[in-house]
Short mmCIF file of C-alpha atoms and ligand atoms in Angstrom, two decimals:
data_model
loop_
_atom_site.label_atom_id
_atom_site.label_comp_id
_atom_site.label_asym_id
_atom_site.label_seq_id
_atom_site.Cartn_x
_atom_site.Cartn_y
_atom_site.Cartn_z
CA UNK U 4 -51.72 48.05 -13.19
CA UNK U 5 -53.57 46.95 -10.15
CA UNK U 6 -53.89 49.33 -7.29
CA UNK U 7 -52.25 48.16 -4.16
CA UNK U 8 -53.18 48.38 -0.70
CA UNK U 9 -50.31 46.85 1.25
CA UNK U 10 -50.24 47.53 4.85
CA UNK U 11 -47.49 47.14 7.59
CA UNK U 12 -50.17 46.29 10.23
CA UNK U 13 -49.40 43.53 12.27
CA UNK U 14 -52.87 42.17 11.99
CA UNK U 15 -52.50 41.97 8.15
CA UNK U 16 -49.06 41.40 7.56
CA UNK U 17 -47.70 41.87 4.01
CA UNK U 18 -51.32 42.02 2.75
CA UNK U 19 -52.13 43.24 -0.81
CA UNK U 20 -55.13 43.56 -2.71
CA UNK U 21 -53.45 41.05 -5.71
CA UNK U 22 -50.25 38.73 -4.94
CA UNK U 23 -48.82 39.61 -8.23
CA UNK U 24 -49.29 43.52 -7.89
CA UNK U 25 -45.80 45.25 -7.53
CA UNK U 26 -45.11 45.82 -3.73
CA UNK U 27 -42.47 48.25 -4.96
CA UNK U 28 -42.74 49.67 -8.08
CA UNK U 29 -40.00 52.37 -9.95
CA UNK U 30 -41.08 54.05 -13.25
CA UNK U 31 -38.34 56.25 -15.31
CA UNK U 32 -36.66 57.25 -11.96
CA UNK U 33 -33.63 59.45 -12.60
CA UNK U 34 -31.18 60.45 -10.06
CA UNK U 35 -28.42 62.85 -10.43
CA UNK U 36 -26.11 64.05 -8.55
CA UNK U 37 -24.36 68.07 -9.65
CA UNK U 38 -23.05 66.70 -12.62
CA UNK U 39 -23.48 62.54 -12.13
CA UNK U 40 -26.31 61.03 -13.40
CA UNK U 41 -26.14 58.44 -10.64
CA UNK U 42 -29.58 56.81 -12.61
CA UNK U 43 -30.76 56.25 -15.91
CA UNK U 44 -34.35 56.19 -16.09
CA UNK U 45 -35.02 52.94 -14.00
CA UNK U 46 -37.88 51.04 -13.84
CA UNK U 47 -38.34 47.89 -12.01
CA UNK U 48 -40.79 46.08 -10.16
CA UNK U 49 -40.96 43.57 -7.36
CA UNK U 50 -44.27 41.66 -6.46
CA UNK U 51 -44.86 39.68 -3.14
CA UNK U 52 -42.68 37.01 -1.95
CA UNK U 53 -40.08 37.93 -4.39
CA UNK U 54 -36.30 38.09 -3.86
CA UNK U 55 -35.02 40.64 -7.04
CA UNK U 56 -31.18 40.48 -7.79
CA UNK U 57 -30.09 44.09 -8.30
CA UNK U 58 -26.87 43.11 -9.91
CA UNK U 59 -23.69 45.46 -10.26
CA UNK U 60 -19.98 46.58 -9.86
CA UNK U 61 -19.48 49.07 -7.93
CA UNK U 62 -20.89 52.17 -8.96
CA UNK U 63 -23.53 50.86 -10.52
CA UNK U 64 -26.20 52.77 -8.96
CA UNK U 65 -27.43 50.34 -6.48
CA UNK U 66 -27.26 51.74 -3.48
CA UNK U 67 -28.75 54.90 -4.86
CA UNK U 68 -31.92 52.69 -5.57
CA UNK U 69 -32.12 51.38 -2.34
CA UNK U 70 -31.60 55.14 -1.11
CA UNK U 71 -34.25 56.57 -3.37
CA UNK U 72 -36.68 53.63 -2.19
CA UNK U 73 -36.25 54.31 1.27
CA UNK U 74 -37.02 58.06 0.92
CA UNK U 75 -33.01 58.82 2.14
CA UNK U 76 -32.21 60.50 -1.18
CA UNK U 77 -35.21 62.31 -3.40
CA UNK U 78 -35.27 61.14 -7.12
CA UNK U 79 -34.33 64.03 -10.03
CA UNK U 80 -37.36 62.75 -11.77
CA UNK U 81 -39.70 59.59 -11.82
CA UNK U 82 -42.08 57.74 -9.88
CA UNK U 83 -41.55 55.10 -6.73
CA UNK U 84 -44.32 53.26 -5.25
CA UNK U 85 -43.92 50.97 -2.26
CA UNK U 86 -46.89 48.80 -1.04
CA UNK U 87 -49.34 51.03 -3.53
CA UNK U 88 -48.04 54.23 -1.11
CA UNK U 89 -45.89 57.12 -3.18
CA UNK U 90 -43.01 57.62 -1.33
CA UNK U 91 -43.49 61.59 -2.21
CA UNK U 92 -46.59 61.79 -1.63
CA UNK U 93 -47.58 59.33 0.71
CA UNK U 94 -43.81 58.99 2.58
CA UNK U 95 -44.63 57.71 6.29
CA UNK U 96 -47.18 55.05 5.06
CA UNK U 97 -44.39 53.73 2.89
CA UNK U 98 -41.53 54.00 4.73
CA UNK U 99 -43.59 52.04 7.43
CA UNK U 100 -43.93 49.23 5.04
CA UNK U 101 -40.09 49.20 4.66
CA UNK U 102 -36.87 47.32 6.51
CA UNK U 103 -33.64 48.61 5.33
CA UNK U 104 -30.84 46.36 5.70
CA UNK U 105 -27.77 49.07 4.92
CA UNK U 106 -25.00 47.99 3.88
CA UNK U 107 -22.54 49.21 7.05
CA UNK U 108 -23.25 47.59 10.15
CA UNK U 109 -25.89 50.31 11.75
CA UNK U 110 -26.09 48.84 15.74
CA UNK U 111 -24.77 49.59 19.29
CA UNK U 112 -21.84 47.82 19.74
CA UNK U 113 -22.44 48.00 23.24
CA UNK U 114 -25.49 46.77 23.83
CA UNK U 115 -26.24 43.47 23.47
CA UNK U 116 -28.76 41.82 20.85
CA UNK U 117 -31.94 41.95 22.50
CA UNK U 118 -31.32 45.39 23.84
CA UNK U 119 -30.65 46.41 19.90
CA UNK U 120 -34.13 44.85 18.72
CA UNK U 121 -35.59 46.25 21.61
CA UNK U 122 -34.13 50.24 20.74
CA UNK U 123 -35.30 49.87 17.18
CA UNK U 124 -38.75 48.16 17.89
CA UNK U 125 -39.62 50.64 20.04
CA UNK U 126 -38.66 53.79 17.49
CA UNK U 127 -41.08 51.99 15.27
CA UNK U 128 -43.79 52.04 18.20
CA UNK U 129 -43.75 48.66 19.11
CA UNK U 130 -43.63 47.23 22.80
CA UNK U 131 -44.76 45.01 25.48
CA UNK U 132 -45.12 41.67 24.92
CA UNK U 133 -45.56 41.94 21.11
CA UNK U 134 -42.52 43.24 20.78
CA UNK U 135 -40.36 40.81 23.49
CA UNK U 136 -42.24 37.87 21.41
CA UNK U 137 -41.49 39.03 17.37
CA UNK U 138 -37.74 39.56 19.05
CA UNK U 139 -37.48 36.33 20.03
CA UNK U 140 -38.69 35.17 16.93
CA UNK U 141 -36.26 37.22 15.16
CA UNK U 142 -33.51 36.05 17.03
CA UNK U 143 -34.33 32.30 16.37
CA UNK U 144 -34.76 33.01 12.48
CA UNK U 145 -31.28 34.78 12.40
CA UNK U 146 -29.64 32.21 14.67
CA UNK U 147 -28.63 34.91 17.14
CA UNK U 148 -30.89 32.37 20.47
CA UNK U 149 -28.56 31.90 22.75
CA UNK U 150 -25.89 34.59 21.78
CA UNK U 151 -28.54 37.51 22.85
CA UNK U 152 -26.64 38.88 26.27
CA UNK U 153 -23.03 39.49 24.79
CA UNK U 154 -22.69 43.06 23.79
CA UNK U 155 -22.99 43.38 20.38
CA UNK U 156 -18.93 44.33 19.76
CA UNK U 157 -17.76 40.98 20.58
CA UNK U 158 -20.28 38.97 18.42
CA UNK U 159 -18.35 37.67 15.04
CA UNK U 160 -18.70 39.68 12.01
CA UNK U 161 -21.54 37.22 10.63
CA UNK U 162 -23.57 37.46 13.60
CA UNK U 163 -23.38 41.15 13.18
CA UNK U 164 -24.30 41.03 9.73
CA UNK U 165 -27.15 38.46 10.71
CA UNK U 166 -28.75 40.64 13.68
CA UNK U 167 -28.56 43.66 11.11
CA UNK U 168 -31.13 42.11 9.21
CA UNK U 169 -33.03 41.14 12.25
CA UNK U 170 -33.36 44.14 13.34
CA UNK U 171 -34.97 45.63 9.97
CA UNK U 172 -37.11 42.99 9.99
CA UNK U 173 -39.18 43.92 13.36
CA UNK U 174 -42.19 45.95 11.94
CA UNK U 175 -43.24 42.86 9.52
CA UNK U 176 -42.02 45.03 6.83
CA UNK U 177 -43.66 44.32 2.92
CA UNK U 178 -41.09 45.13 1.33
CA UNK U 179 -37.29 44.65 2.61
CA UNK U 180 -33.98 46.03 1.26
CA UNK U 181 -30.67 44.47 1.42
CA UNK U 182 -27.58 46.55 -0.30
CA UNK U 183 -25.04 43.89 -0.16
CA UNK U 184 -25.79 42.53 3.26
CA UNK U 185 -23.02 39.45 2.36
CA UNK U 186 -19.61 41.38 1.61
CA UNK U 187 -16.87 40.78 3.25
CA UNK U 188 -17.83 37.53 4.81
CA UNK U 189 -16.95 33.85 4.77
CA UNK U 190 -18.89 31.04 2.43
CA UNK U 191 -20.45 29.65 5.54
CA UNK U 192 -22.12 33.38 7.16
CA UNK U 193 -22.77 34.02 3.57
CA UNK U 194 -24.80 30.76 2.72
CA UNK U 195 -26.09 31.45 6.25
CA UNK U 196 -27.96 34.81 4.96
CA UNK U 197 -28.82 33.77 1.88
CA UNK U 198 -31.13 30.90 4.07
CA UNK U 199 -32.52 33.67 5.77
CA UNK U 200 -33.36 36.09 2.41
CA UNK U 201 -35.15 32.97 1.29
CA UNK U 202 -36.95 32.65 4.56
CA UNK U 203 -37.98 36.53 4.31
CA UNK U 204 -39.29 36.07 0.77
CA UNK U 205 -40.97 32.81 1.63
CA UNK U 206 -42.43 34.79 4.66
CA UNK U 207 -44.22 36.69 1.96
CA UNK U 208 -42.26 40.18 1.63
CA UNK U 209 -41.20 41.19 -1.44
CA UNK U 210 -37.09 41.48 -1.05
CA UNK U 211 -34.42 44.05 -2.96
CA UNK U 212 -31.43 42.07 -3.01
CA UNK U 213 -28.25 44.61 -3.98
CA UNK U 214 -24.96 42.66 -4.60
CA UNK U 215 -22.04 42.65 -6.88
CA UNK U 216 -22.16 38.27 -6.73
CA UNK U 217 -22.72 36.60 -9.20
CA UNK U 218 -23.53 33.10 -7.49
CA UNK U 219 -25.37 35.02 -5.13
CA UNK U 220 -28.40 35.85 -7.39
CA UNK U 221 -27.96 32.45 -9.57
CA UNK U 222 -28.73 31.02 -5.48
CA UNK U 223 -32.10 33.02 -4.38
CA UNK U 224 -33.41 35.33 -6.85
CA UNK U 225 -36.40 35.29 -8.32
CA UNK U 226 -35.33 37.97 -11.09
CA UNK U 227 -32.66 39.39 -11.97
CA UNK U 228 -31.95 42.88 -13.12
CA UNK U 229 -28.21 43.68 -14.02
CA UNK U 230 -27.71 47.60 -13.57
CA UNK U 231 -24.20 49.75 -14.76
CA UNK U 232 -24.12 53.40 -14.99
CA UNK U 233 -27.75 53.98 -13.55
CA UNK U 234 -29.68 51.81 -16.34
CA UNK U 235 -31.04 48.34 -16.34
CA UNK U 236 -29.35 46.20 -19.09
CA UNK U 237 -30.82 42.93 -18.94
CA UNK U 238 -33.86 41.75 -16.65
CA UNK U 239 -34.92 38.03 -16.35
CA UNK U 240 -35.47 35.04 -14.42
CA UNK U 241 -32.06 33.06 -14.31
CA UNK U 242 -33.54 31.15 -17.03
CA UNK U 243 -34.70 33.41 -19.46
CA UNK U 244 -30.67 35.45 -19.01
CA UNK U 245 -29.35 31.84 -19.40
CA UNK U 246 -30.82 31.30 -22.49
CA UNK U 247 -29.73 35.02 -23.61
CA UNK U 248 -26.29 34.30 -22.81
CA UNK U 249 -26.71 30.43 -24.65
CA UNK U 250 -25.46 29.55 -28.22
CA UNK U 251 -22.61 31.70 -27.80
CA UNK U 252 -19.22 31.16 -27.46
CA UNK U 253 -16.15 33.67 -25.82
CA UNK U 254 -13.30 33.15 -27.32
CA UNK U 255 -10.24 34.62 -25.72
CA UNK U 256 -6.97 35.48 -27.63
CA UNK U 257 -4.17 36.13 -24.86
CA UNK U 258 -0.65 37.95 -26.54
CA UNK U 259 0.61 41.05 -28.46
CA UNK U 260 -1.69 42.32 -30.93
CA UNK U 261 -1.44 45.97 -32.77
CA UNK U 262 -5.02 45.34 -34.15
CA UNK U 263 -7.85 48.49 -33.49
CA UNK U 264 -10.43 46.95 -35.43
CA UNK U 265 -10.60 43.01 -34.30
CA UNK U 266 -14.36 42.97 -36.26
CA UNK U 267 -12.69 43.89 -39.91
CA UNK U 268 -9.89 41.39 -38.96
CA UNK U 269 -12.16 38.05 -37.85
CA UNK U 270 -14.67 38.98 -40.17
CA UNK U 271 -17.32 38.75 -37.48
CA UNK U 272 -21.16 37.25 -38.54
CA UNK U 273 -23.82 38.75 -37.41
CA UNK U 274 -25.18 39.04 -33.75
CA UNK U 275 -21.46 38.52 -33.07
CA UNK U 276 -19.39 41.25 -31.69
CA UNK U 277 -16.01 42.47 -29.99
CA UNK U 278 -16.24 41.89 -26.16
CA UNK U 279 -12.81 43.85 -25.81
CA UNK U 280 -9.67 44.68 -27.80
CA UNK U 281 -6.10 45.92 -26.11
CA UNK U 282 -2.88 45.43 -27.12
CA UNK U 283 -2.51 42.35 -24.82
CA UNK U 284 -6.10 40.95 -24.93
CA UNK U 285 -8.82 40.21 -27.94
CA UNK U 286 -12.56 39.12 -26.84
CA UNK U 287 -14.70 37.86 -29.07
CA UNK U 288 -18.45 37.11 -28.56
CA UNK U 289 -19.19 34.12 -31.15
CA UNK U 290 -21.97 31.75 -32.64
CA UNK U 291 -20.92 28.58 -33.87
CA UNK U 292 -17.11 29.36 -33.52
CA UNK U 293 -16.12 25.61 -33.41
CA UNK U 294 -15.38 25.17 -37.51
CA UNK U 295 -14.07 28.09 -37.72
CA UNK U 296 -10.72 28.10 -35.21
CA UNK U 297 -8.61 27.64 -37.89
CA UNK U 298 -9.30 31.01 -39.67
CA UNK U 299 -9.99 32.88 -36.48
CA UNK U 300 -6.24 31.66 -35.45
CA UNK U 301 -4.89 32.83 -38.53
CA UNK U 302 -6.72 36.55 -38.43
CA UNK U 303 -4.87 36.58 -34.54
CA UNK U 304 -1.98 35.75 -35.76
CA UNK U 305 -2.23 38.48 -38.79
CA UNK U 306 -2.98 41.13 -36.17
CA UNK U 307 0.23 39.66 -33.60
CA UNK U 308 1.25 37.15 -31.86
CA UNK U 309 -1.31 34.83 -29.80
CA UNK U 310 0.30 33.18 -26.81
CA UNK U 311 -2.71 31.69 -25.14
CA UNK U 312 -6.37 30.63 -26.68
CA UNK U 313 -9.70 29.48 -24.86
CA UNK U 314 -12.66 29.16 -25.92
CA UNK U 315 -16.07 29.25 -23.78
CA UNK U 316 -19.65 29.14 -23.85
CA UNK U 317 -21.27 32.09 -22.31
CA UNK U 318 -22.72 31.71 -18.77
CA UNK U 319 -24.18 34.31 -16.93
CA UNK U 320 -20.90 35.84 -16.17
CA UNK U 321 -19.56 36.23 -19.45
CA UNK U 322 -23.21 37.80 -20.17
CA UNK U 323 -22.67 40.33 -17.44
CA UNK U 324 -18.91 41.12 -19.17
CA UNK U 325 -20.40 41.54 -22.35
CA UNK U 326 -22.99 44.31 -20.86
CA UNK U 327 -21.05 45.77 -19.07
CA UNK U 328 -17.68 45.37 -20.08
CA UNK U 329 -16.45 44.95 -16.55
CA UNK U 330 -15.38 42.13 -14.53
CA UNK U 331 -17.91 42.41 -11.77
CA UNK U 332 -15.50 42.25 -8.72
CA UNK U 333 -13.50 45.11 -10.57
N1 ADP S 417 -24.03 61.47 -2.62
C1 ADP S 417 -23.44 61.37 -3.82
N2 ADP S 417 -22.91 62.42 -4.44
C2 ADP S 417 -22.35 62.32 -5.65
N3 ADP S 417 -22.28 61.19 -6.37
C3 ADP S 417 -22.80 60.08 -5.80
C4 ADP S 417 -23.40 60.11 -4.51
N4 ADP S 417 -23.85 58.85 -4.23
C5 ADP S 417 -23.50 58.09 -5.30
N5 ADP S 417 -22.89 58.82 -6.24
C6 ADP S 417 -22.42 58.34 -7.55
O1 ADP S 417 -23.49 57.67 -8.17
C7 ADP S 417 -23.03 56.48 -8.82
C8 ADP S 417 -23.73 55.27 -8.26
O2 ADP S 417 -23.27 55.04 -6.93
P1 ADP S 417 -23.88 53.90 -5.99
O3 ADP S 417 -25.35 53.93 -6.09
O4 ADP S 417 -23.29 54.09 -4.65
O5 ADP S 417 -23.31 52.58 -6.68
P2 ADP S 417 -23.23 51.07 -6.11
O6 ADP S 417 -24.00 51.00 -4.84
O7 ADP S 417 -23.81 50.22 -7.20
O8 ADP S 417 -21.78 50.79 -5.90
C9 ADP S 417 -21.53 56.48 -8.66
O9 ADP S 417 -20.95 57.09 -9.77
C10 ADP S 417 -21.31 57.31 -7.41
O10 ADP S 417 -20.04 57.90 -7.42
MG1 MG S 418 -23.39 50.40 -2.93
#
């Protein structure tokens, strides 16, 4: 791997010795907790002017990542590497290459935009007319010109969430984390963000983009790592999971079944398998299931009785089931 040299210098924003080195890089990081191991030995990268889907229910383990990346928590074991800088070893120069975009709101309610930027610019040293100029630059690229002398408190929800991001965004950061800086809001403040993630990425930092949508990541991300229980199960461009989840059908068997073993029942082929089996549901992941309704019917109706049938081809989200087993807004 190429060594990076990414600096947070405002002269030489977002600068690295190669585009395509990793701006952050994790290698076999494990994170426990007592007892929980929050992380699996995870290892992802992100290069320059990426945006990388971290996609996961809740309690995946993505907002430990973010934590770990950001030098809040310390890993168990492993190696992170932001902008070429160990966060161990080298932790100021990389958390000065970093903007954090938490997930709760983390502003003074009563003070009003500007006056925000202007308490967090200066805590990362910057003033004078630098800083009064990248704030008002800020403040057009989030939307927030115009709204910048109402306290803070009676801004909507979206502008909040909009002027969060703004204000990790101050120091030019490299690399810039977001743990699911869209929950909670409405289609139009979500799509809203989204533009500005792009803008970010397009800006050339390389972006960490946490979230538990689905259409979100399908929408702006370059890659796309889907993460349950602390480990990495599938990493791609939209493209290359598309064509993972393609070929395959879902067929879904709705009723009362008694059946514990639905793959001795349906006979399954190889490279299919047995999304889920309850007493009121039967999953089945399929290839080339069309011809063979008839005798899949009749093994469901062996095993009980089958009140409703459809049958799908696998997108993205019946991937992610499959993984993971879980619906994702579960
Ligand atoms: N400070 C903590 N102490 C103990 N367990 C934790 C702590 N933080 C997270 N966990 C556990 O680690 C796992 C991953 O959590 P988290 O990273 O918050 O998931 P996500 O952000 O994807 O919802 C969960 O099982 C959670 O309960
Ligand atoms: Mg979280």
């Amino acid at each position: 791997m190429g060594k990076v040299s990414a600096t947070c210098s405002f002269e030489q924003p977002f600068s690295t010795d190669t585009p395509l080195s990793p701006v952050i890089e994790l290698v076999s990081v494990v994170k426990r907790f007592g007892a929980v191991q929050a992380l699996e030995s995870l290892s992802l990268a992100v290069k320059k002017g990426e945006i990388y889907g971290l996609l996961g229910p809740n309690g995946a383990g993505k907002s430990t990542t973010i934590n770990l990346i950001c030098g809040l928590l310390k890993p168990t074991s492993g190696s992170i590497t932001v902008a070429g800088f160990d966060i161990l070893k080298n932790a100021i120069r990389a958390k000065g290459s970093i903007g954090v975009v938490p997930q709760e709101l983390a502003l003074y309610t009563e003070l009003n935009s500007r006056q925000n930027l202007k308490f967090f610019g200066r805590l990362y040293g910057l003033g004078g007319s630098f800083l009064e100029a990248r704030i008002n630059d800020l403040l057009a690229m989030v939307h927030l010109d115009g709204r910048d002398t109402a306290p803070v408190g009676t801004l909507s929800g979206g502008m909040q969430r909009r002027l969060n991001i703004a204000a990790a965004l101050l120091h030019r950061p490299a690399v810039v984390l977001m743990d699911e800086p869209t929950v909670g809001l409405d289609p139009q403040n979500r799509a809203n963000i989204l533009d500005i993630v792009e803008a970010i990425a397009a800006d050339g930092a390389a972006v960490l983009y946490s979230t538990h949508y689905m259409d979100e990541v399908e929408q702006i991300c370059h890659r796309i790592g889907i993460i349950d229980h602390g480990k990495l199960l599938v990493e791609g461009s939209l493209d290359e999971l598309r064509s993972q989840a393609g070929g395959k059908e879902i067929l879904t068997l709705r009723g009362t079944f008694q059946t514990t073993s639905a793959a001795e029942a349906f006979e399954l082929r190889q490279g299919e398998s047995v999304v889920k089996c309850s007493a009121e549901e039967i999953v089945l992941n399929l290839i080339g299931a069309e011809g063979r309704l008839p005798s899949l019917l009749a093994a469901a109706a062996r095993a009980g009785e089958v009140r409703e049938v459809s049958m799908n081809r696998q997108t993205l989200e019946s991937l992610f089931i499959q993984l993971t087993g879980r619906e994702l807004r579960e």
